[in-house]
Coordinates of C-alpha atoms in Angstrom, one line a residue:
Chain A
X1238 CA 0.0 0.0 0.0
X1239 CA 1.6 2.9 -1.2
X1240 CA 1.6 7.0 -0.1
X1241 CA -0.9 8.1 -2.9
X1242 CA -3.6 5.0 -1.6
X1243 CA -3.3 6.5 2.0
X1244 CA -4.2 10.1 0.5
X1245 CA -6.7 8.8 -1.2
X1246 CA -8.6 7.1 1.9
X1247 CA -7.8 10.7 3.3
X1248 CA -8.9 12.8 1.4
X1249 CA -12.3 10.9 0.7
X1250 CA -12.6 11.0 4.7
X1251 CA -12.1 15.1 4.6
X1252 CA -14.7 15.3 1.7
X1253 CA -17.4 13.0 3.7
X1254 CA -16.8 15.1 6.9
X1255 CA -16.8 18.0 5.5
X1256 CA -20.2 17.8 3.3
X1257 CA -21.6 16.0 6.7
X1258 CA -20.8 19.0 8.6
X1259 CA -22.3 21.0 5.4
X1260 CA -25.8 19.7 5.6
X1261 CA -25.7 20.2 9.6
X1262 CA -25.0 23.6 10.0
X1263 CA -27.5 26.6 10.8
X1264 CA -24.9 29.2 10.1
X1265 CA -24.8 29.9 6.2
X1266 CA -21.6 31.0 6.2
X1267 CA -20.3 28.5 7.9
X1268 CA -21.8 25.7 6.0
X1269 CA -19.9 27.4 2.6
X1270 CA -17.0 26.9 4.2
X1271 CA -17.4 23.4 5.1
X1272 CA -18.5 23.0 1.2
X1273 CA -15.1 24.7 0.0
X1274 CA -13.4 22.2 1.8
X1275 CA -15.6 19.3 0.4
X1276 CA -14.8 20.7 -3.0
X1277 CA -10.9 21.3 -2.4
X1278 CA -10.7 17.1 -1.5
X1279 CA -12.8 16.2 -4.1
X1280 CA -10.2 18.4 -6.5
X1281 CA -7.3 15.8 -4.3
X1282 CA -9.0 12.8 -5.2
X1283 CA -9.3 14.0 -9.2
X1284 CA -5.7 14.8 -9.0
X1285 CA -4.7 11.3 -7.8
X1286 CA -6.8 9.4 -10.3
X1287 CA -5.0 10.9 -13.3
X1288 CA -6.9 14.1 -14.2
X1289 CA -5.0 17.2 -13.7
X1290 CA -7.2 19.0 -15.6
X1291 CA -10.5 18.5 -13.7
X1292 CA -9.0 19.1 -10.7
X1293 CA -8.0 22.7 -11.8
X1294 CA -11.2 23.6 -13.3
X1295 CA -13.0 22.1 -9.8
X1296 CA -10.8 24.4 -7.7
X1297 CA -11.0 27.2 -9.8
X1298 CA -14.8 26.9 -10.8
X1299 CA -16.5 25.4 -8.5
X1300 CA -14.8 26.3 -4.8
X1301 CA -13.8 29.5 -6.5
X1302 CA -16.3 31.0 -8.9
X1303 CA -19.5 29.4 -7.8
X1304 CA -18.8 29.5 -3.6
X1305 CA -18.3 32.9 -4.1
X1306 CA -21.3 33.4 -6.3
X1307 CA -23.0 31.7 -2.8
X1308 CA -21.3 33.7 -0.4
X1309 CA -22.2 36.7 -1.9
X1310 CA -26.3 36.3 -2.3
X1311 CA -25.7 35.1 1.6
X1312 CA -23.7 38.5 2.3
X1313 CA -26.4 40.8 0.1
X1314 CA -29.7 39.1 2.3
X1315 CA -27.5 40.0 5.4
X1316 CA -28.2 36.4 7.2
X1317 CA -27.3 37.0 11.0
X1318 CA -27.7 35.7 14.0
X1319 CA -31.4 35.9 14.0
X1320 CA -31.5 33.8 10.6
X1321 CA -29.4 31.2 12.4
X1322 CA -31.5 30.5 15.5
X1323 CA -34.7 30.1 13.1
X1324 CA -32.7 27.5 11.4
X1325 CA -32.1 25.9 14.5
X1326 CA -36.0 25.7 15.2
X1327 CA -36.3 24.5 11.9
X1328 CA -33.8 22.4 12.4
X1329 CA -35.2 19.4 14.8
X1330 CA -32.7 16.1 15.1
X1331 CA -36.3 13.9 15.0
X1332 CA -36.2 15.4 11.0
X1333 CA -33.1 13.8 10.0
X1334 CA -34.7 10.3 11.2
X1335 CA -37.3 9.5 8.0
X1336 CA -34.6 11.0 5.4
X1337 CA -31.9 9.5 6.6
X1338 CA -33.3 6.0 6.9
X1339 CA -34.2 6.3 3.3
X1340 CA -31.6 7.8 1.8
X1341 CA -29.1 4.5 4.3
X1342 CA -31.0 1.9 2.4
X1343 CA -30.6 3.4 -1.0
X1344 CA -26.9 4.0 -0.3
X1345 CA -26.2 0.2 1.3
X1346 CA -28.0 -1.0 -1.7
X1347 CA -25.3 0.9 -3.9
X1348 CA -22.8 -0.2 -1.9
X1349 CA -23.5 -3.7 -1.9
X1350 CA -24.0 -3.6 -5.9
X1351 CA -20.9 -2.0 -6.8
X1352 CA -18.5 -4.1 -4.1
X1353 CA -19.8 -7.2 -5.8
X1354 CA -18.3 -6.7 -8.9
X1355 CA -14.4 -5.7 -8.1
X1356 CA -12.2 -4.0 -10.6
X1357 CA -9.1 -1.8 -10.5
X1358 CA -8.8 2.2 -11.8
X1359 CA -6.4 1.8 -14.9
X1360 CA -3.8 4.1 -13.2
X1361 CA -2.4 5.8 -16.2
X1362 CA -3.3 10.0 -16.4
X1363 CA -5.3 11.6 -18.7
X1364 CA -3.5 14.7 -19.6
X1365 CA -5.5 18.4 -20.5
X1366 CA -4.5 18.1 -24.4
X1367 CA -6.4 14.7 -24.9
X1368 CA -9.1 16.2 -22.9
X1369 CA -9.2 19.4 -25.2
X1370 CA -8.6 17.2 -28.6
X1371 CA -11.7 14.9 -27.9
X1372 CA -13.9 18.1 -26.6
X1373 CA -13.1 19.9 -29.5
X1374 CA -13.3 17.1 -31.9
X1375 CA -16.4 14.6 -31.3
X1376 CA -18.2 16.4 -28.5
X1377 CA -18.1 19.9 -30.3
X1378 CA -22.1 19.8 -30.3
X1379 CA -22.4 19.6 -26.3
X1380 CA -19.9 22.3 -25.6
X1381 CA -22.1 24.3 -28.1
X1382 CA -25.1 22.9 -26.1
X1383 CA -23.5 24.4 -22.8
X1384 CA -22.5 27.4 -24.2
X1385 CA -26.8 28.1 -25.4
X1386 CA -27.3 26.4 -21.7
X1387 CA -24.9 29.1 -19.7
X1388 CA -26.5 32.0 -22.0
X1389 CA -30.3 31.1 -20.8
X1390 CA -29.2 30.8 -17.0
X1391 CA -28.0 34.4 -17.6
X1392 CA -30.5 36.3 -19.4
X1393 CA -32.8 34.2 -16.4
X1394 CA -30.4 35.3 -13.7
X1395 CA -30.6 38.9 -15.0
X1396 CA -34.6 38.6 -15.1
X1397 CA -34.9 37.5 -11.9
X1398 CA -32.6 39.9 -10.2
X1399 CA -33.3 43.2 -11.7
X1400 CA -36.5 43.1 -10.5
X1401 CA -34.6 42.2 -7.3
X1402 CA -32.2 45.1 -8.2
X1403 CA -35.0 47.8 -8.6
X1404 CA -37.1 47.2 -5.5
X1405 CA -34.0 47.2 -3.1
X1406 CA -33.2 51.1 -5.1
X1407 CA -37.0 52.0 -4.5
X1408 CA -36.5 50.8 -0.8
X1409 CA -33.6 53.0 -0.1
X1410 CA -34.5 56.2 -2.2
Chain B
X102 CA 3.1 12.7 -12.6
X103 CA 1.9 9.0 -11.8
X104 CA -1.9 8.3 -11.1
X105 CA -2.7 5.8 -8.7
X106 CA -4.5 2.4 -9.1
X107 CA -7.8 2.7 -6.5
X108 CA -10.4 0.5 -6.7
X109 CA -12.9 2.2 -8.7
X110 CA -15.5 1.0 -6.6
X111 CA -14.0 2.6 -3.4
X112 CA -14.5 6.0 -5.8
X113 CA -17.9 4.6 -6.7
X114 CA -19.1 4.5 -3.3
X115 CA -17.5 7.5 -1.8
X116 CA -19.7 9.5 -4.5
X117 CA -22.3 7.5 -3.8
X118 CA -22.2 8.1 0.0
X119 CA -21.7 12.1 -1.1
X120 CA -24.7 12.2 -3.4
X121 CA -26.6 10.3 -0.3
X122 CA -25.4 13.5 1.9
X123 CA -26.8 15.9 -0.1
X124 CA -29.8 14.2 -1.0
X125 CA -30.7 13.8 2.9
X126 CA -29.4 17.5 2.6
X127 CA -32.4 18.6 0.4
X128 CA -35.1 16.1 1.7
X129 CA -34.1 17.5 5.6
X130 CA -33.7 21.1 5.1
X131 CA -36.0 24.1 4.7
X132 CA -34.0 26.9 4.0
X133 CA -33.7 27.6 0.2
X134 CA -30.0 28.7 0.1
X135 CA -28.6 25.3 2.4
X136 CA -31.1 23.4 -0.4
X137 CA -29.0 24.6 -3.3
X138 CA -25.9 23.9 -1.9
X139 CA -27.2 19.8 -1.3
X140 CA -27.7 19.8 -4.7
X141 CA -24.5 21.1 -5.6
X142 CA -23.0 18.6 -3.2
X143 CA -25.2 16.1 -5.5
X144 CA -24.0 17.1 -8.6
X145 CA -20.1 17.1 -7.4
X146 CA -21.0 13.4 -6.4
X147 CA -21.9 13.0 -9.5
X148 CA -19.2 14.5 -11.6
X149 CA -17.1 12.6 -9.2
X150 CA -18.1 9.2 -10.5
X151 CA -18.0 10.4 -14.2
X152 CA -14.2 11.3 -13.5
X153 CA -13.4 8.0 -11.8
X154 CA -15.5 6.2 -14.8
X155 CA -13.0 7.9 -17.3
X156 CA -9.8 7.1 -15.1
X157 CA -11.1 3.7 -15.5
X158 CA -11.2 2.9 -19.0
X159 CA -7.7 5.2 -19.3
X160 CA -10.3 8.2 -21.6
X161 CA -11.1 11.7 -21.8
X162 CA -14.7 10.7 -22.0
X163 CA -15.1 11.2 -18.2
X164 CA -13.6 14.8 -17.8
X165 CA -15.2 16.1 -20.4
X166 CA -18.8 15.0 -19.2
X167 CA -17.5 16.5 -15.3
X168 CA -17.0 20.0 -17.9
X169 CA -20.7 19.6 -19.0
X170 CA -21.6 18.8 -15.3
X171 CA -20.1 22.0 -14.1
X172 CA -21.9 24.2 -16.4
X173 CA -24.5 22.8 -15.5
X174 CA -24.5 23.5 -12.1
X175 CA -22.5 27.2 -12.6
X176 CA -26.5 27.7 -14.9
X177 CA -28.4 26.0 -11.9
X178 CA -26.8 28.2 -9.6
X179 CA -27.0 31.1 -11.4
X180 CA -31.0 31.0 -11.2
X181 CA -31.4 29.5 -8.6
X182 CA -29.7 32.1 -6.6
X183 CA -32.0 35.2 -8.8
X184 CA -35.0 33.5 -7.0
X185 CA -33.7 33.3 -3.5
X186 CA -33.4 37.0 -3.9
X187 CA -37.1 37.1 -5.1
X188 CA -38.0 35.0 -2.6
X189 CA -36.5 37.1 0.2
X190 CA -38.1 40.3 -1.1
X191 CA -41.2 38.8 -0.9
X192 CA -41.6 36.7 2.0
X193 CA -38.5 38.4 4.3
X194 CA -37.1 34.3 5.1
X195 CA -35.8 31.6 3.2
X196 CA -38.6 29.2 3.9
X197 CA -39.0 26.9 0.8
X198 CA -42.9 26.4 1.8
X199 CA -43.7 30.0 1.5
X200 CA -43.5 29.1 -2.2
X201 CA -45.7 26.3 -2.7
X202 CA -48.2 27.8 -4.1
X203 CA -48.3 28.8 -7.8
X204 CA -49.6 32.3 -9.0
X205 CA -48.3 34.7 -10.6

């Protein structure tokens, strides 16, 4: 068992914390946090699987660009101590009890399904320039699908929150 | 740089047990903002197992289906966020059952 296994097993133990703690927390803030660091040993385990590339674009998207895109709607509604108590009445450990049980028996059925049929990652990286000659190449039609996908999220982001935008202005003047 | 040989199916269930997080995530909580960030939890589980798919079979397949994943939620985000800001102007808390009724 080499170095790289026992950062695996790790890092997989940071990310399962961390997004435990995530779902658990009454404090917004503090629950983004938690989710950075989910997102950071996720971006570990990528790395040690062979793809360098996904791990970038997983730190620098997603714990960068999106958890601050979070953090700042949380700062603009001004969440304080106030919105964290009312979580907390919200928040009752007798909820967790129907969920959870479900969500177990899904997950041990998973578990016993995959462990039954055992087979090894290959082991050998997949660098960024395959990655960019096959999106470029056969998959040139999706990336154009995300593209039309990423411009209708933000004409319906800009929809939603001018509106938003206008009322605060009326509010203040 | 060397990759190392996991069991894929230790990756398997590790995003299986995250996508189980944030599913109990959005099935528990009522707030609207912690109920986005379970499903982004669920959709990093997700793009998870499509990475440890492609380390796999040794392709590109899988990274570039975790780049389609992550627009997807950077879009999902995007408006999903615009109407917790409605939401809050309108009903001064987060409360997802505030909004269960449709009109207008």
């Amino acid at each position: 068992m080499s170095l790289e296994i026992v950062l695996f097993y790790l890092a997989a133990a940071v990310a399962l914390a961390a997004t435990g703690l995530t779902v658990t927390r009454t404090n917004a803030s503090h629950a983004l946090i938690y989710l950075i660091i989910s997102l950071l040993a996720v971006a570990v385990i990528f790395y040690l699987l062979g793809a360098p590339f996904a791990a970038a674009l997983e730190v620098v998207i997603y714990a960068g660009a999106i958890m601050v895109f979070f953090l700042f709607v949380v700062m603009m509604l001004n969440l304080g101590r106030d919105a964290a108590a009312q979580e907390r009445r919200w928040l009752l450990p007798r909820m967790w009890i129907g969920p959870g049980v479900l969500t177990g028996v899904l997950l041990l059925e998973m578990i016993y399904l995959i462990a039954g049929s055992p087979a090894m990652s290959s082991g050998t990286p997949v660098s960024p320039k395959a990655v960019g000659i096959e999106l470029f190449g056969p998959y040139l039609l999706a990336v154009e699908l995300a593209a039309i996908l990423l411009l209708a999220a933000l004409v319906g982001a800009l929809h939603l929150g001018r509106r938003y935008m206008r009322a605060r202005r009326e509010e203040i003047a | 740089m060397t990759a190392v040989a996991v069991p894929i199916e230790h990756v398997l269930i590790l995003a299986g047990a995250l996508f189980a997080v944030g599913l109990a995530g959005v099935l528990v909580r009522r707030n609207i903002i912690f109920l986005l960030m379970s499903l982004e939890i669920m959709m990093n589980a997700c793009g998870l197992a499509f990475v440890a798919a492609g380390a796999r079979w040794a392709e590109a397949d899988g990274q570039i289906m975790f780049m389609l994943v992550l627009s997807l939620a950077a879009a999902e985000v995007a408006v999903g966020l615009g109407l917790v800001l409605q939401l809050a102007r309108r009903f001064d808390h987060l409360d997802i059952d505030a909004a269960s009724e449709l009109s207008g």
